[in-house]
Coordinates of C-alpha atoms in Angstrom, one line a residue:
M470 CA -29.2 -9.3 10.0
G471 CA -26.2 -11.5 10.5
T472 CA -27.8 -14.3 8.5
N473 CA -28.5 -12.0 5.6
I474 CA -24.8 -10.9 5.5
D475 CA -23.7 -14.5 5.6
E476 CA -26.1 -15.4 2.7
F477 CA -24.8 -12.4 0.8
Y478 CA -21.2 -13.6 1.1
D479 CA -22.2 -17.2 0.3
K480 CA -23.8 -16.0 -2.9
S481 CA -20.8 -13.8 -3.7
T482 CA -18.5 -16.8 -3.2
A483 CA -20.7 -19.0 -5.4
S484 CA -20.8 -16.3 -8.1
S485 CA -17.0 -15.9 -7.9
Q486 CA -16.6 -19.6 -8.4
N487 CA -18.9 -19.6 -11.4
V488 CA -16.9 -16.7 -12.9
N489 CA -13.7 -18.6 -12.3
N490 CA -15.1 -21.7 -14.0
N491 CA -16.2 -19.6 -17.0
I492 CA -12.7 -18.1 -17.3
S493 CA -11.1 -21.5 -17.0
S494 CA -13.4 -23.1 -19.6
D495 CA -12.7 -20.5 -22.3
N496 CA -10.0 -22.8 -23.6
K497 CA -10.5 -26.4 -24.4
Y498 CA -7.2 -27.4 -23.0
S499 CA -6.8 -28.4 -19.3
Q500 CA -4.8 -26.1 -17.1
N501 CA -2.6 -29.0 -16.0
Q502 CA -2.2 -30.5 -19.5
N503 CA 1.4 -31.4 -20.3
F504 CA 3.3 -30.8 -23.6
S505 CA 3.4 -33.7 -26.0
G506 CA 6.9 -33.1 -27.3
N507 CA 5.7 -32.5 -30.8
I508 CA 6.5 -28.8 -31.4
D509 CA 3.9 -28.3 -34.1
S510 CA 1.1 -29.6 -31.9
D511 CA 2.4 -27.8 -28.8
L512 CA 2.8 -24.5 -30.6
Q513 CA -0.7 -24.8 -32.0
Q514 CA -2.1 -25.3 -28.5
L515 CA -0.3 -22.2 -27.2
K516 CA -1.5 -20.1 -30.2
E517 CA -5.1 -21.0 -29.5
I518 CA -4.8 -20.2 -25.8
L519 CA -2.9 -16.9 -26.3
G520 CA -5.3 -15.9 -29.1
G521 CA -4.7 -13.6 -32.0
S522 CA -2.7 -10.9 -30.1
T523 CA -0.4 -9.1 -32.5
D524 CA 2.2 -8.2 -29.8
I525 CA 3.0 -11.9 -29.1
I526 CA 6.1 -12.9 -31.1
Y527 CA 6.7 -16.5 -32.2
R528 CA 10.3 -16.7 -33.4
E529 CA 10.9 -20.0 -35.1
F530 CA 14.5 -21.2 -35.9
Q531 CA 16.6 -24.3 -36.1
F532 CA 18.5 -25.4 -33.0
G533 CA 22.0 -26.5 -34.1
N534 CA 20.6 -26.9 -37.7
I535 CA 19.0 -30.2 -36.4
R536 CA 16.0 -29.5 -34.3
K537 CA 13.1 -27.1 -34.8
A538 CA 12.6 -24.6 -32.0
V539 CA 10.5 -21.6 -31.3
L540 CA 10.9 -18.7 -28.9
I541 CA 7.7 -17.1 -27.6
F542 CA 7.6 -13.6 -25.9
I543 CA 5.6 -10.4 -25.8
D544 CA 7.0 -7.5 -27.8
G545 CA 8.0 -4.6 -25.5
F546 CA 8.0 -6.8 -22.4
V547 CA 11.5 -8.2 -22.9
D548 CA 15.0 -7.1 -23.7
T549 CA 15.3 -8.0 -27.4
N550 CA 19.0 -7.3 -27.5
S551 CA 19.6 -9.9 -24.8
I552 CA 17.4 -12.3 -26.7
D553 CA 19.5 -11.9 -29.8
T554 CA 22.8 -12.0 -28.1
N555 CA 22.3 -14.5 -25.2
V556 CA 19.6 -16.8 -26.6
L557 CA 19.1 -16.9 -30.3
Q558 CA 22.7 -16.6 -31.5
P559 CA 24.1 -19.3 -29.2
L560 CA 21.3 -21.7 -30.1
I561 CA 21.3 -21.1 -33.8
N562 CA 25.1 -21.3 -34.1
Y563 CA 25.5 -24.4 -31.9
R564 CA 27.1 -27.3 -33.8
G565 CA 27.7 -29.8 -31.0
E566 CA 27.1 -33.6 -31.2
L567 CA 24.9 -33.9 -28.1
I568 CA 21.7 -32.8 -29.8
R569 CA 22.1 -35.2 -32.7
D570 CA 21.0 -38.1 -30.5
R571 CA 17.2 -38.0 -30.5
N572 CA 17.0 -40.4 -27.6
I573 CA 18.7 -38.0 -25.2
F574 CA 17.0 -37.5 -21.8
I575 CA 14.8 -34.4 -21.5
S576 CA 16.4 -33.4 -18.2
E577 CA 19.9 -33.7 -19.7
M578 CA 19.0 -31.6 -22.7
A579 CA 17.5 -28.8 -20.5
N580 CA 20.5 -28.8 -18.1
F581 CA 22.8 -28.8 -21.1
I582 CA 21.2 -25.7 -22.7
Q583 CA 21.1 -23.9 -19.4
S584 CA 24.6 -24.6 -18.4
Q585 CA 26.5 -24.5 -21.7
I586 CA 24.6 -22.7 -24.4
I587 CA 22.5 -19.7 -23.4
T588 CA 24.1 -17.1 -21.2
V589 CA 21.2 -15.9 -19.0
S590 CA 21.2 -16.0 -15.3
S591 CA 17.6 -17.0 -14.6
V592 CA 16.4 -20.1 -16.6
N593 CA 13.8 -22.6 -15.4
T594 CA 11.7 -25.4 -16.9
S595 CA 7.9 -25.3 -17.2
N596 CA 5.7 -28.1 -16.0
N597 CA 2.6 -27.7 -18.2
I598 CA 0.8 -25.6 -20.7
Q599 CA -0.9 -23.3 -18.2
D600 CA 2.4 -22.6 -16.4
T601 CA 4.0 -21.7 -19.7
V602 CA 1.2 -19.3 -20.7
D603 CA 1.3 -17.6 -17.3
N604 CA 5.1 -17.0 -17.7
V605 CA 4.7 -15.6 -21.2
V606 CA 2.0 -13.1 -20.2
S607 CA 4.1 -12.2 -17.2
G608 CA 7.0 -11.1 -19.4
N609 CA 9.2 -14.1 -19.6
C610 CA 10.3 -16.0 -22.7
A611 CA 9.3 -19.6 -23.4
L612 CA 11.7 -21.7 -25.5
L613 CA 10.1 -24.8 -27.1
I614 CA 12.3 -27.4 -28.7
D615 CA 11.1 -30.3 -30.9
G616 CA 11.1 -33.5 -28.8
E617 CA 11.2 -31.8 -25.4
K618 CA 8.1 -31.9 -23.1
H619 CA 9.4 -29.2 -20.7
P620 CA 9.9 -25.8 -22.3
L621 CA 12.5 -23.5 -20.9
I622 CA 11.4 -20.3 -19.2
I623 CA 13.9 -17.5 -19.7
D624 CA 13.7 -14.3 -17.6
L625 CA 14.6 -11.4 -19.8
K626 CA 11.9 -8.9 -18.6
K627 CA 12.6 -5.3 -19.5
F628 CA 10.1 -2.5 -19.6
D629 CA 9.9 1.2 -18.9
K630 CA 9.5 2.0 -15.2
R631 CA 9.6 5.1 -13.1
S632 CA 13.0 5.8 -11.4
V633 CA 13.3 6.1 -7.6
E634 CA 12.1 9.5 -6.6
E635 CA 11.4 11.5 -3.5
P636 CA 8.1 10.5 -1.9
R637 CA 5.3 13.0 -2.7
V638 CA 3.0 12.3 0.2
E639 CA 5.6 11.6 2.9
A640 CA 8.2 14.2 2.0
I641 CA 10.6 15.2 4.8
V642 CA 13.4 17.9 5.3
R643 CA 16.0 15.7 7.0
G644 CA 16.4 12.1 6.0
P645 CA 16.5 9.9 2.8
R646 CA 14.8 11.1 -0.3
E647 CA 13.9 7.6 -1.7
G648 CA 10.4 6.4 -2.2
F649 CA 8.8 3.2 -3.4
T650 CA 8.0 2.9 -7.1
E651 CA 5.5 0.8 -9.1
N652 CA 8.1 -1.9 -9.7
L653 CA 8.1 -4.8 -7.1
S654 CA 11.7 -5.8 -7.6
T655 CA 12.9 -2.2 -7.1
N656 CA 10.9 -1.9 -3.9
I657 CA 12.3 -5.1 -2.4
I658 CA 15.8 -3.9 -3.2
L659 CA 15.2 -0.6 -1.5
V660 CA 14.1 -2.6 1.6
R661 CA 17.1 -5.0 1.5
R662 CA 19.5 -2.0 1.2
R663 CA 18.3 -1.1 4.7
L664 CA 18.1 -4.6 6.2
K665 CA 21.2 -6.5 5.0
T666 CA 20.4 -9.7 6.9
P667 CA 19.5 -13.2 5.7
K668 CA 16.7 -13.1 8.3
L669 CA 14.7 -10.8 6.0
K670 CA 12.3 -13.1 4.3
V671 CA 10.4 -12.4 1.1
D672 CA 7.4 -14.6 0.1
T673 CA 6.1 -13.7 -3.4
S674 CA 3.0 -15.1 -5.0
S675 CA 0.6 -14.1 -7.8
Y676 CA -3.1 -13.2 -7.3
G677 CA -5.9 -12.4 -9.7
R678 CA -7.2 -14.8 -12.3
L679 CA -6.6 -12.3 -15.0
S680 CA -4.0 -9.8 -13.7
K681 CA -1.6 -12.4 -12.1
T682 CA -0.4 -9.6 -9.9
S683 CA 2.7 -10.3 -7.8
V684 CA 2.3 -9.7 -4.1
S685 CA 5.3 -10.0 -1.7
I686 CA 5.0 -10.5 2.1
L687 CA 8.1 -9.4 4.0
Y688 CA 9.1 -10.0 7.6
I689 CA 12.2 -10.6 9.7
E690 CA 12.6 -14.2 10.9
G691 CA 13.0 -14.4 14.6
V692 CA 11.5 -10.9 15.2
A693 CA 8.0 -11.1 13.7
K694 CA 5.6 -13.4 15.5
D695 CA 4.9 -16.7 13.7
T696 CA 1.1 -16.5 14.3
L697 CA 1.1 -13.0 12.7
I698 CA 3.0 -14.1 9.7
Q699 CA 0.8 -17.1 9.1
E700 CA -2.4 -15.1 9.6
V701 CA -1.3 -12.5 7.0
K702 CA -0.4 -15.2 4.5
K703 CA -3.7 -17.0 5.2
R704 CA -5.8 -14.0 4.6
I705 CA -4.1 -13.0 1.4
S706 CA -4.1 -16.5 0.0
E707 CA -7.9 -16.6 0.4
I708 CA -8.3 -13.6 -2.0
D709 CA -10.0 -14.8 -5.2
V710 CA -10.6 -12.0 -7.7
D711 CA -10.2 -11.4 -11.4
V712 CA -7.9 -8.4 -11.1
M713 CA -5.8 -7.3 -8.2
H714 CA -5.9 -3.5 -8.4
G715 CA -3.3 -2.8 -5.7
S716 CA -2.5 -2.6 -2.0
A717 CA -5.7 -0.6 -1.3
M718 CA -7.7 -3.6 -2.5
I719 CA -5.9 -6.0 -0.2
E720 CA -6.2 -3.6 2.7
E721 CA -10.0 -3.4 2.3
I722 CA -10.5 -7.1 1.8
I723 CA -8.4 -8.6 4.6
E724 CA -8.7 -6.0 7.4
D725 CA -10.5 -7.1 10.6
D726 CA -13.4 -4.6 10.5
R727 CA -14.4 -3.9 6.9
F728 CA -17.0 -1.3 7.8
S729 CA -14.8 0.9 10.0
I730 CA -13.8 4.3 8.8
F731 CA -10.3 3.7 10.3
S732 CA -7.7 1.9 8.3
Q733 CA -6.3 -1.1 10.3
F734 CA -3.0 -1.1 8.3
G735 CA 0.0 1.1 8.3
V736 CA 0.4 2.6 4.8
T737 CA 3.7 4.1 3.6
E738 CA 5.6 4.9 0.5
R739 CA 8.9 5.2 2.3
P740 CA 11.3 2.3 2.4
D741 CA 13.0 3.6 5.5
R742 CA 9.8 3.6 7.5
F743 CA 8.8 0.2 6.1
A744 CA 12.2 -1.3 7.1
S745 CA 12.0 0.3 10.5
N746 CA 8.6 -1.3 11.2
L747 CA 9.8 -4.7 10.0
S748 CA 12.6 -4.5 12.6
E749 CA 9.9 -3.9 15.3
G750 CA 8.1 -7.1 14.4
H751 CA 5.6 -5.9 11.8
V752 CA 4.8 -7.8 8.6
G753 CA 5.0 -5.9 5.3
I754 CA 3.0 -6.3 2.1
I755 CA 4.2 -4.9 -1.2
V756 CA 2.1 -5.2 -4.4
D757 CA 3.5 -4.9 -7.9
G758 CA 2.1 -1.9 -9.7
T759 CA 1.6 0.4 -6.6
P760 CA 4.1 2.5 -4.6
M761 CA 2.1 2.3 -1.4
A762 CA 3.1 -0.6 0.9
L763 CA 1.1 -2.0 3.8
L764 CA 2.2 -2.8 7.4
A765 CA 0.5 -5.1 9.8
P766 CA -0.6 -4.6 12.4
G767 CA -1.7 -1.0 12.2
T768 CA -2.5 1.2 15.2
F769 CA -3.9 4.7 15.8
I770 CA -0.6 5.8 17.4
D771 CA 1.3 4.8 14.2
T772 CA -0.9 6.9 12.0
M773 CA 0.1 10.0 14.1
K774 CA 3.9 9.4 13.8
A775 CA 5.8 11.4 11.2
T776 CA 8.8 9.8 9.6
E777 CA 10.8 13.0 10.3
D778 CA 10.3 12.4 14.1
Y779 CA 13.1 9.9 14.0
Y780 CA 15.6 12.1 12.2
D781 CA 15.1 15.3 14.3
R782 CA 16.2 15.9 17.9
Y783 CA 13.9 14.1 20.3
I784 CA 12.8 17.4 22.0
L785 CA 11.7 18.9 18.8
S786 CA 10.1 15.7 17.6
S787 CA 8.1 15.5 20.9
L788 CA 6.9 19.0 20.7
L789 CA 5.8 18.6 17.1
S790 CA 4.1 15.3 18.0
I791 CA 2.0 17.0 20.8
M792 CA 1.2 19.8 18.3
R793 CA -0.1 17.3 15.8
Y794 CA -2.5 15.8 18.4
I795 CA -3.8 19.3 19.2
F796 CA -4.4 20.0 15.5
L797 CA -6.1 16.6 15.1
F798 CA -8.5 17.5 17.9
M799 CA -9.2 20.9 16.2
S800 CA -9.7 19.2 12.8
I801 CA -12.4 16.9 14.2
F802 CA -14.2 19.1 16.7
L803 CA -13.6 22.8 15.8
P804 CA -16.7 23.1 13.4
G805 CA -18.9 21.3 15.9
F806 CA -17.7 23.3 18.9
Y807 CA -18.3 26.5 16.9
I808 CA -21.9 25.5 16.1
A809 CA -22.6 24.3 19.7
L810 CA -21.3 27.5 21.3
V811 CA -23.0 29.9 18.8
S812 CA -26.3 28.0 18.8
F813 CA -26.7 26.6 22.3
H814 CA -24.0 27.9 24.7
Q815 CA -23.6 31.6 24.0
G816 CA -22.9 32.2 27.7
M817 CA -19.6 30.3 27.4
I818 CA -18.3 32.8 24.7
P819 CA -16.5 35.9 26.1
R820 CA -18.7 38.9 25.6
P821 CA -16.4 40.9 23.2
L822 CA -15.9 37.8 21.0
L823 CA -19.7 37.1 21.0
L824 CA -20.4 40.7 19.9
T825 CA -17.8 40.3 17.1
I826 CA -19.4 37.1 15.9
A827 CA -22.9 38.6 16.0
A828 CA -21.7 41.6 14.0
S829 CA -20.1 39.4 11.4
R830 CA -23.3 37.4 11.0
E831 CA -25.5 40.5 10.5
G832 CA -27.2 40.2 7.1
V833 CA -26.3 36.5 6.6
P834 CA -29.4 34.7 5.3
F835 CA -28.5 31.2 6.6
P836 CA -28.3 29.7 10.1
S837 CA -24.9 29.1 11.4
F838 CA -25.1 25.4 10.8
V839 CA -26.2 25.8 7.2
E840 CA -23.5 28.3 6.3
L841 CA -20.7 26.3 8.0
F842 CA -21.9 23.1 6.3
I843 CA -21.9 24.8 2.9
M844 CA -18.4 26.2 3.4
Q845 CA -17.2 22.9 4.7
I846 CA -18.5 21.0 1.6
F847 CA -17.0 23.7 -0.6
F848 CA -13.6 23.3 1.1
E849 CA -13.7 19.5 0.7
G850 CA -14.5 20.0 -3.0
L851 CA -11.6 22.4 -3.3
Q852 CA -9.3 19.8 -1.8
E853 CA -10.5 17.2 -4.1
A854 CA -10.1 19.5 -7.1
S855 CA -6.5 20.3 -6.1
T856 CA -5.6 16.6 -6.3
R857 CA -6.8 16.4 -9.9
L858 CA -4.6 19.3 -11.1
P859 CA -0.9 19.4 -11.6
R860 CA 1.1 19.6 -8.4
I861 CA 2.0 23.3 -8.5
A862 CA -1.4 24.3 -9.8
G863 CA -3.2 22.2 -7.2
Q864 CA -1.4 23.9 -4.3
T865 CA -2.3 27.3 -5.8
V866 CA -5.9 26.4 -6.2
S867 CA -6.3 24.9 -2.6
I868 CA -4.7 27.9 -0.9
V869 CA -5.2 31.0 -3.0
G870 CA -8.5 29.8 -4.4
G871 CA -9.9 29.1 -1.0
L872 CA -8.9 32.5 0.4
A873 CA -10.2 34.4 -2.7
I874 CA -13.6 32.7 -2.8
G875 CA -14.0 32.9 1.0
Q876 CA -13.4 36.7 0.8
A877 CA -15.9 37.0 -2.1
A878 CA -18.5 35.0 -0.1
I879 CA -18.1 37.4 2.9
Q880 CA -18.4 40.5 0.7
A881 CA -21.5 39.0 -0.9
G882 CA -23.1 38.4 2.5
I883 CA -23.5 34.7 1.9
V884 CA -21.4 33.6 4.9
S885 CA -19.8 35.4 7.9
A886 CA -16.1 36.0 8.4
S887 CA -16.1 33.8 11.6
T888 CA -17.4 30.9 9.5
V889 CA -14.6 31.3 7.0
V890 CA -12.0 31.5 9.8
V891 CA -13.3 28.2 11.3
V892 CA -13.4 26.4 8.0
T893 CA -9.9 27.6 7.1
V894 CA -8.4 26.7 10.5
T895 CA -10.0 23.3 10.3
G896 CA -8.6 22.7 6.8
I897 CA -5.1 23.7 7.9
S898 CA -5.4 21.4 10.9
T899 CA -6.1 18.5 8.6
F900 CA -2.9 19.2 6.6
V901 CA -0.9 18.7 9.8
I902 CA -1.9 15.0 10.1
P903 CA 1.0 12.9 8.8
R904 CA -0.8 9.9 7.4
Q905 CA -3.3 10.1 4.5
S906 CA -5.2 7.1 5.8
L907 CA -6.1 9.0 9.0
V908 CA -6.8 12.2 7.1
A909 CA -9.6 10.4 5.2
S910 CA -11.1 9.2 8.5
V911 CA -11.0 12.6 10.1
R912 CA -12.7 14.2 7.1
I913 CA -15.5 11.7 7.4
L914 CA -15.8 12.0 11.2
R915 CA -16.0 15.8 11.2
F916 CA -19.5 15.8 9.7
P917 CA -21.3 13.5 12.2
M918 CA -19.8 15.7 15.0
L919 CA -21.1 18.8 13.2
F920 CA -24.6 17.3 12.9
L921 CA -24.7 16.2 16.5
A922 CA -23.5 19.6 17.7
S923 CA -26.3 21.3 15.6
V924 CA -28.9 19.2 17.4
L925 CA -27.6 18.7 21.0
G926 CA -24.9 21.2 21.3
L927 CA -21.9 20.2 23.4
Y928 CA -23.8 17.1 24.7
G929 CA -24.0 15.9 21.1
I930 CA -20.2 16.2 20.7
F931 CA -19.6 14.3 23.9
I932 CA -22.0 11.5 22.7
G933 CA -20.3 11.3 19.4
T934 CA -16.8 11.2 21.0
F935 CA -18.0 8.5 23.4
F936 CA -19.2 6.2 20.7
T937 CA -16.1 6.9 18.5
L938 CA -13.8 5.9 21.3
I939 CA -15.8 2.8 22.0
H940 CA -15.5 1.8 18.3
M941 CA -11.8 2.5 18.3
A942 CA -11.3 0.5 21.4
K943 CA -13.1 -2.5 19.8
L944 CA -11.0 -2.4 16.7
R945 CA -8.4 -5.0 16.2
S946 CA -5.6 -5.3 13.6
F947 CA -4.7 -9.0 13.3
G948 CA -5.6 -9.4 16.9
I949 CA -3.7 -6.3 18.1
P950 CA -5.9 -3.6 19.8
F951 CA -6.1 -0.5 17.5
L952 CA -5.5 1.9 20.5
S953 CA -2.4 0.1 21.7
P954 CA -0.4 1.0 23.7
I955 CA -3.0 3.3 25.3
A956 CA -5.8 0.7 25.7
P957 CA -4.6 -1.7 27.0
L958 CA -2.0 0.5 28.7
K959 CA 1.6 -0.5 28.2
L960 CA 3.8 2.0 30.0
R961 CA 7.0 1.0 28.3
D962 CA 5.6 1.6 24.9
L963 CA 4.6 5.2 25.8
K964 CA 8.2 6.2 25.2
D965 CA 7.4 6.2 21.5
S966 CA 3.8 7.3 21.3
F967 CA 2.6 10.9 22.1
V968 CA 6.3 11.9 22.5
R969 CA 9.5 10.5 21.1
S970 CA 12.0 9.6 23.9
P971 CA 15.8 9.6 23.3
W972 CA 17.1 6.7 21.3
W973 CA 19.1 5.4 24.2
T974 CA 16.0 4.9 26.3
M975 CA 14.2 2.8 23.8
T976 CA 16.1 -0.4 24.3
F977 CA 13.1 -2.7 23.7
R978 CA 10.8 -3.2 20.7
P979 CA 7.1 -2.3 21.2
D980 CA 5.4 -4.8 23.3
F981 CA 2.0 -4.5 21.7
V982 CA 3.3 -5.9 18.4
E983 CA 4.0 -9.2 20.3
N984 CA 7.4 -9.8 18.6
K985 CA 9.5 -12.8 19.4
N986 CA 12.7 -10.8 20.3
S987 CA 11.8 -7.7 22.4
K988 CA 15.4 -6.3 22.8
R989 CA 16.8 -4.2 20.0
M990 CA 19.5 -2.2 21.7
K991 CA 22.1 -2.6 24.5
K992 CA 21.0 -0.9 27.6
N993 CA 24.5 0.6 28.2
S994 CA 25.2 1.5 24.6
R995 CA 25.8 5.2 25.7
S996 CA 28.0 4.5 28.7
N997 CA 31.3 4.7 26.7
S998 CA 30.8 8.4 26.1
S999 CA 30.5 9.3 29.8
K1000 CA 34.3 9.7 30.1
Y1001 CA 34.2 12.7 27.8
N1002 CA 31.8 14.5 30.1
N1003 CA 34.3 15.2 32.8

């Protein structure tokens, strides 16, 4: 079986290389071909590569009334006012003596234009034709001047983007109301506002042969472990695709166990949580075009932490955390327990409750398992439909619609009232889970538990739980056990796991992340306030 999988990936790799070769061979010009310095020839090459796209502008003009020049950019991708004011006007109106000498060195001309003519903060030189094309399609301007073999790349990108808004998935009552957007630069700024240190490093590269999507890797130097940083960079650098669709694609490709239902990354749209995890030694990944950022390594305990836990009092946060674990247990096992007790272990149900359940099932044509399975599928469909509707309408459909249809099903004798109660409580329990990545895993895991309970009763649930725990214990996220700090047990890290200890007790960063600097707070940082307690 392993050989077949290896052969499959070998064939996939070969196919990917063939596709890459086909894409690269669409143009007769080599990717590393340099410019000739003849503007007519160079411009013709660029036009053949860029094709007949009507939104690509070729603005030809005379530089200082001596040399022919052309500015290339994509309409709607750049700030045309800045082009007119800071680039075209200074170049067209220049009347200096320097450009009259046609034997001037290329580097001198490029430096002269950057430093004394155009008034733009970000200007670089291009090395070859492919580099120039990549910059143009990425939103930069390319300036070609007759006689120059190195065009100037001018960064004047400007396009419509969503403003910073409150996170929709991870909304909280107390705390900042800022969430990531689809713009990479904006997201990095949101992180830097919270970590004003030169130790915060950002490594940005482009991936995708067609999309050229920018992906940034963020970490704090001296805190994140070097081996973790290098492993994250290595795995991402090995991605070879046509289009990089977003962070979810990276997550699925580079995680340790690709066939697990559990995500091995932390996923967040909150810059405060992202920055907090970086300060603990995690490595972050932000992808241009998506507001969801990734954090490595990811653990089960992290998926059960709510951002609001760190803004509320530790007593309240701890109680809410314990409550979430109770509801997590109910979300996975409640339907299975109901089927097991009703079908196999009726003696474990108190007699009054058993009589009530029996009375509610009178006249129902389906077995308990069938009616619960039908209602569970219906509820999942209702949840899925609510996500496709506008936000307010979706909430109404998921809550009011579920209650109305459930009541109608009871009156029609299709399902029993007890089944509707079980499905409703299970659905509400799912909403308590703070991370959507874990919610998806729970929704999947619920059905195997339901099937095992319908066949083997409570023994089936115990068997399913046993194998699930074994699978979770075997999972690794960049070498870190998924069940850390429970398995292996790290007592010091339990201060911020099932409960949230007071801040003054958490003087060390989590050990399981294997950071380089474990201490994050002075041990006696609270001692100065003791004199006011007398």
